[in-house]
mmCIF file of C-alpha atoms and ligand atoms in Angstrom:
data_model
loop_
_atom_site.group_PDB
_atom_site.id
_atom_site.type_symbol
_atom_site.label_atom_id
_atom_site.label_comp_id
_atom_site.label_asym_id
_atom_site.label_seq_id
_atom_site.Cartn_x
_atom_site.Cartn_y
_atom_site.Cartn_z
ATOM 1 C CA UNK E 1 115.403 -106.121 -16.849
ATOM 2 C CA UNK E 2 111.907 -104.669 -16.362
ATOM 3 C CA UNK E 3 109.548 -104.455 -19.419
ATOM 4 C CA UNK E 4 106.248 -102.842 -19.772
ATOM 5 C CA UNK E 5 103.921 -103.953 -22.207
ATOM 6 C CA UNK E 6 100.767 -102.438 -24.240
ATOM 7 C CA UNK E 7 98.769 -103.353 -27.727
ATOM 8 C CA UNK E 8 97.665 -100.594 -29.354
ATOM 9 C CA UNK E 9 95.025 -100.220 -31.770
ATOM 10 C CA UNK E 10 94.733 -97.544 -33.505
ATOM 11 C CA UNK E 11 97.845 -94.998 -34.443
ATOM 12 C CA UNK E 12 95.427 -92.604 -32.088
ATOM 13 C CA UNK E 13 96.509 -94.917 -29.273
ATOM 14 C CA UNK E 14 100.043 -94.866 -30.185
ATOM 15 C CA UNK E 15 99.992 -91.371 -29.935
ATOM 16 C CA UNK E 16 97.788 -91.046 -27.151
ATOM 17 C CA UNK E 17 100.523 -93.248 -25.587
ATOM 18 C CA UNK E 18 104.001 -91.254 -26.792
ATOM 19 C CA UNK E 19 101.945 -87.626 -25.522
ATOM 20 C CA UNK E 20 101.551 -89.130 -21.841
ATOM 21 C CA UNK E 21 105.309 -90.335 -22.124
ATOM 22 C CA UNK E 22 106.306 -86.603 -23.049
ATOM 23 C CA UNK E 23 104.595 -85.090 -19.837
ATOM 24 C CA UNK E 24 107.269 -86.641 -17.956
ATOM 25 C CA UNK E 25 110.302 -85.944 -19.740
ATOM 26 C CA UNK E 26 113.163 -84.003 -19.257
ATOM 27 C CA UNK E 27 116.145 -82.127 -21.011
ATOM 28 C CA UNK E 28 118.950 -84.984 -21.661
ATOM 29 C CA UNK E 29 116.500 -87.826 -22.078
ATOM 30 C CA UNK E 30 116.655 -90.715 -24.811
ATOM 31 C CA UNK E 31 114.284 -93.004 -26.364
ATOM 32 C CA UNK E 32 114.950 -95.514 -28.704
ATOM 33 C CA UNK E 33 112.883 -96.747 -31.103
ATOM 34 C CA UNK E 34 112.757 -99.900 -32.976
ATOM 35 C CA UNK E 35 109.944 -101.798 -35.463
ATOM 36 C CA UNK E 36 109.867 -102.457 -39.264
ATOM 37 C CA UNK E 37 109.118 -100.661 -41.329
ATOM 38 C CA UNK E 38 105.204 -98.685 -40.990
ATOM 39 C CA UNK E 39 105.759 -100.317 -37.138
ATOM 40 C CA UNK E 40 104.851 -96.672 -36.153
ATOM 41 C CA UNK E 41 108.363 -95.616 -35.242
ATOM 42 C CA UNK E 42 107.814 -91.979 -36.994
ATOM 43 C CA UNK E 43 104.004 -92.007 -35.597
ATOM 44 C CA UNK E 44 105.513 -92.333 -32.155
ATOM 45 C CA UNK E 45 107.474 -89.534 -32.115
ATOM 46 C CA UNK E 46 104.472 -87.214 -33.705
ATOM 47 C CA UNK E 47 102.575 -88.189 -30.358
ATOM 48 C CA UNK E 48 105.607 -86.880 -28.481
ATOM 49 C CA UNK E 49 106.284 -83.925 -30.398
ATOM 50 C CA UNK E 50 102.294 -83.057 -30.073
ATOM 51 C CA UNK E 51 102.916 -83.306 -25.933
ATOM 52 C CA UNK E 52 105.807 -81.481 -25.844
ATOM 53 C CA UNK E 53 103.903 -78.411 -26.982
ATOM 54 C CA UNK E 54 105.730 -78.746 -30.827
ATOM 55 C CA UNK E 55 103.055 -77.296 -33.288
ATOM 56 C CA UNK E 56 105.211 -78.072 -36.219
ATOM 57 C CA UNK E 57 104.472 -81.282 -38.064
ATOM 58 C CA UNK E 58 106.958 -84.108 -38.145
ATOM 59 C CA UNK E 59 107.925 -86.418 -40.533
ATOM 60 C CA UNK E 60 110.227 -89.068 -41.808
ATOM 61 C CA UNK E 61 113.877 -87.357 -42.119
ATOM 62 C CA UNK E 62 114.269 -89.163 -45.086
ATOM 63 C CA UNK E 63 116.871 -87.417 -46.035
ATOM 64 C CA UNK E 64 118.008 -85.668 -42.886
ATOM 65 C CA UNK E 65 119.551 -87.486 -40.091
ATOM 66 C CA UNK E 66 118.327 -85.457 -37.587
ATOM 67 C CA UNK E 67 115.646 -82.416 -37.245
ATOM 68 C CA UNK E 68 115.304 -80.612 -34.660
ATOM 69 C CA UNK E 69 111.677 -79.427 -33.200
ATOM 70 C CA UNK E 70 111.263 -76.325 -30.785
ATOM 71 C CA UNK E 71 108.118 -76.400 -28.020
ATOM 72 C CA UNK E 72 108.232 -76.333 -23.831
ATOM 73 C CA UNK E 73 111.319 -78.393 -24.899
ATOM 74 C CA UNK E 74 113.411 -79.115 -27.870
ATOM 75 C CA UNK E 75 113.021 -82.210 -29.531
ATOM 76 C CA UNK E 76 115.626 -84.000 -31.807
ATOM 77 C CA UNK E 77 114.563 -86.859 -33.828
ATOM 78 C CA UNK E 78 116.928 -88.567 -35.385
ATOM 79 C CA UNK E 79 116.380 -91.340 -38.117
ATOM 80 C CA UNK E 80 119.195 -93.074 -38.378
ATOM 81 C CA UNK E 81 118.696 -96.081 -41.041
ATOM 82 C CA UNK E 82 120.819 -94.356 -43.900
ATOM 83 C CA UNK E 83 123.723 -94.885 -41.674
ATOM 84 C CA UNK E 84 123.805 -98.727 -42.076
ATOM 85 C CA UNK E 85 127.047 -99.014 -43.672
ATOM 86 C CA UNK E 86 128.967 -96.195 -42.691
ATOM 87 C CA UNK E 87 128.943 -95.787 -38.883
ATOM 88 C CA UNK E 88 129.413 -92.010 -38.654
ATOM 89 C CA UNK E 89 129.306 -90.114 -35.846
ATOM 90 C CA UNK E 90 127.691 -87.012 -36.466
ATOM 91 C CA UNK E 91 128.109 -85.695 -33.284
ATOM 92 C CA UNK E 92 125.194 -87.349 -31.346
ATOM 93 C CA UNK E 93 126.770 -87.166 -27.859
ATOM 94 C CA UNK E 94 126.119 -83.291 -27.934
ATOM 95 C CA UNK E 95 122.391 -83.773 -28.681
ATOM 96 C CA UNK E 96 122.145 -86.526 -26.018
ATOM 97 C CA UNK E 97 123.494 -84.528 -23.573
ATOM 98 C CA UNK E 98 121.847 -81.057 -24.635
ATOM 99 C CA UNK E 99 119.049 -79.486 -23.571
ATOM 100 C CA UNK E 100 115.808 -81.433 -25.431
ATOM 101 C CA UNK E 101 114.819 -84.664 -25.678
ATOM 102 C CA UNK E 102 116.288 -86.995 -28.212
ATOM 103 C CA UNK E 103 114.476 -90.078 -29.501
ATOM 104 C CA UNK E 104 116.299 -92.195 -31.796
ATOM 105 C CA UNK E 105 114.538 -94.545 -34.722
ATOM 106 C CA UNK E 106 116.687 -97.910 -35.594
ATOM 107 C CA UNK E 107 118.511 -96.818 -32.855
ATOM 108 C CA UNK E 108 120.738 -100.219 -32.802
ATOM 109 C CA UNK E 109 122.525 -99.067 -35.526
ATOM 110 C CA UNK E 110 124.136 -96.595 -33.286
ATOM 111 C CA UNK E 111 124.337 -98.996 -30.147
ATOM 112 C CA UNK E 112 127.721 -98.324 -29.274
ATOM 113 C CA UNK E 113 127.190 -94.502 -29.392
ATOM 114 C CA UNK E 114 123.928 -94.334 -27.260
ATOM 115 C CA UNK E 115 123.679 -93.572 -23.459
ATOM 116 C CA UNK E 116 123.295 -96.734 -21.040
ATOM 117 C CA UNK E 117 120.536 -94.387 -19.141
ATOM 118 C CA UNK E 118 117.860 -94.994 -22.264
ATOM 119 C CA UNK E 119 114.511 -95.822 -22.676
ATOM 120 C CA UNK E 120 113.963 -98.710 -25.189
ATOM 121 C CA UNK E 121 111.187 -98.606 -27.030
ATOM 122 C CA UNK E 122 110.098 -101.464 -29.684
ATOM 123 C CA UNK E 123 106.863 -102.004 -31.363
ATOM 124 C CA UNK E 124 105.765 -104.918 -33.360
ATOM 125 C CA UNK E 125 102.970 -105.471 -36.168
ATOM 126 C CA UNK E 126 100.033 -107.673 -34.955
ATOM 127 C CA UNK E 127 97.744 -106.910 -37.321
ATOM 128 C CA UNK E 128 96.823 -104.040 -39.870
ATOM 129 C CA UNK E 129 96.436 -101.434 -37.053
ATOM 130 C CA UNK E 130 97.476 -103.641 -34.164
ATOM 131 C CA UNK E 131 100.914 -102.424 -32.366
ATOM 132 C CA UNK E 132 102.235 -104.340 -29.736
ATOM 133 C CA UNK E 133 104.520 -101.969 -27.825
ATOM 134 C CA UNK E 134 107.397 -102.977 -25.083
ATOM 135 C CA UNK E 135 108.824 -99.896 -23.215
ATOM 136 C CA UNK E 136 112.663 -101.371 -21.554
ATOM 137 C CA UNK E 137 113.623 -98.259 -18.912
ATOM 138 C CA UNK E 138 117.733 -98.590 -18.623
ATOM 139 C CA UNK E 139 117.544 -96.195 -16.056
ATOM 140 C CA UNK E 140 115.604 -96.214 -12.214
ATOM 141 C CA UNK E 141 114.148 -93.218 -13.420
ATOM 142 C CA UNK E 142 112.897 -94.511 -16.669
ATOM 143 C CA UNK E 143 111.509 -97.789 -14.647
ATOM 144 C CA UNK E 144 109.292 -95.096 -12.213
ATOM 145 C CA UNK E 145 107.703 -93.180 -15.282
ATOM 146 C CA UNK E 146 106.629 -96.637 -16.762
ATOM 147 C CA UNK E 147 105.203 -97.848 -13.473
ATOM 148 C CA UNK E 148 103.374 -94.776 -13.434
ATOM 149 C CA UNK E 149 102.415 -94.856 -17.237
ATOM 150 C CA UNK E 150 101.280 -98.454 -17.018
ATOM 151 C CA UNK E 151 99.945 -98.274 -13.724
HETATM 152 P P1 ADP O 201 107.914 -96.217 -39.055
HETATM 153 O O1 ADP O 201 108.429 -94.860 -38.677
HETATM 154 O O2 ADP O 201 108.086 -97.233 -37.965
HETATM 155 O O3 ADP O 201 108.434 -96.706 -40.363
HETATM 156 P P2 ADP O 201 105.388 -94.861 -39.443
HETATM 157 O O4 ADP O 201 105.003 -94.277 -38.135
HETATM 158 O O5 ADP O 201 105.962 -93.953 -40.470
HETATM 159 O O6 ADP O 201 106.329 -96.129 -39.216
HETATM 160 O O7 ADP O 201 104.125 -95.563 -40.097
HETATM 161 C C1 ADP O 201 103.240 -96.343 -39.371
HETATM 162 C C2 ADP O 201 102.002 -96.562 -40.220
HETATM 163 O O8 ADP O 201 101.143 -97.507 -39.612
HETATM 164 C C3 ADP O 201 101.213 -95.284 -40.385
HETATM 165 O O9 ADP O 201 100.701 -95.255 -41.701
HETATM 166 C C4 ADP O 201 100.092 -95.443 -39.368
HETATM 167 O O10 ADP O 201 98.928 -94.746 -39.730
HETATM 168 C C5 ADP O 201 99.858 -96.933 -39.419
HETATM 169 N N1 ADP O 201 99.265 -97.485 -38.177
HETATM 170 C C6 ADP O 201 98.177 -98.272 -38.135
HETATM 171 N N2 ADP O 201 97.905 -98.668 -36.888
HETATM 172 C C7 ADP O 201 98.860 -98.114 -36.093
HETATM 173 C C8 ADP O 201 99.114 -98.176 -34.699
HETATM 174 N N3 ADP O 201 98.339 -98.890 -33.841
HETATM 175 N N4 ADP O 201 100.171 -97.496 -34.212
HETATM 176 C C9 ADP O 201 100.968 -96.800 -35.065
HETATM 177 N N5 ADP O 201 100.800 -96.706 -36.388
HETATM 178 C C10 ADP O 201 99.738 -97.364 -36.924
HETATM 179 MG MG1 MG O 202 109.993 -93.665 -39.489
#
């Protein structure tokens, strides 16, 4: 499959990146995210939140699975690392299929629960602020966006 590649260098840029992403999403849409730890996972989803019109600020659910953000869309962020050992389902199909966008951090840990029509996203340390970032659409739909992102 198709994969779209950027380095970023600043977490400005990997904002900058995530709030041009938002402008083209839609209610029912997924993104994945994956990266060690400080990869910019949670920085990621800021951007988005800031370009889906979400004044609130986000963090880390440390503690929370998933919060939920209100602007021209909703926005669910789920963390789901505390879930290592216990495979719950809490439910996720009804936020994947609701009415916001959903983006997932460690998302593999939930593999078999997420939608085949996903947007992969992984990011990788280069350096102290240097993010190398591979967007893998899993949909046609996802592939235009990142033609038109990376274009
Ligand atoms: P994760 O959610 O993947 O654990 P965070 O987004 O919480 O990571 O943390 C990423 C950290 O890396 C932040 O402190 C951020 O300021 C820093 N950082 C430095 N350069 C970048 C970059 N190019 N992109 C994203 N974050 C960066
Ligand atoms: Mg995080």
């Amino acid at each position: 499959m198709k994969q779209y590649e950027i380095i970023s260098h600043s977490l400005e840029e990997t904002k900058s990146l995530a709030k041009t992403l938002a402008t083209y999403l839609k209610p029912g849409d997924v993104l994945t995210l994956e990266g060690d730890l400080g990869a910019g996972k949670t920085t990621f989803t800021k951007g988005l939140a800031e370009g889906l019109g979400i004044t609130k600020t986000v963090n880390s659910p440390t503690f929370t699975i998933i919060k939920e953000y209100h602007g021209n869309l909703p926005l669910y962020h789920m963390d789901v690392y505390r879930l290592e050992d216990t495979f719950e389902d809490l439910g996720f199909d009804e936020y994947f299929e609701g009415d916001g966008v959903t983006v997932v951090e460690w998302a593999h840990l939930i593999e078999e629960q997420l939608p085949d029509n996903r947007l992969e996203i992984q990011i990788f340390h280069q350096g102290q602020d240097v993010r190398k970032i591979v967007f893998t659409p899993l949909s046609e739909r996802f592939e235009q966006i990142c033609e038109e992102i990376f274009s």
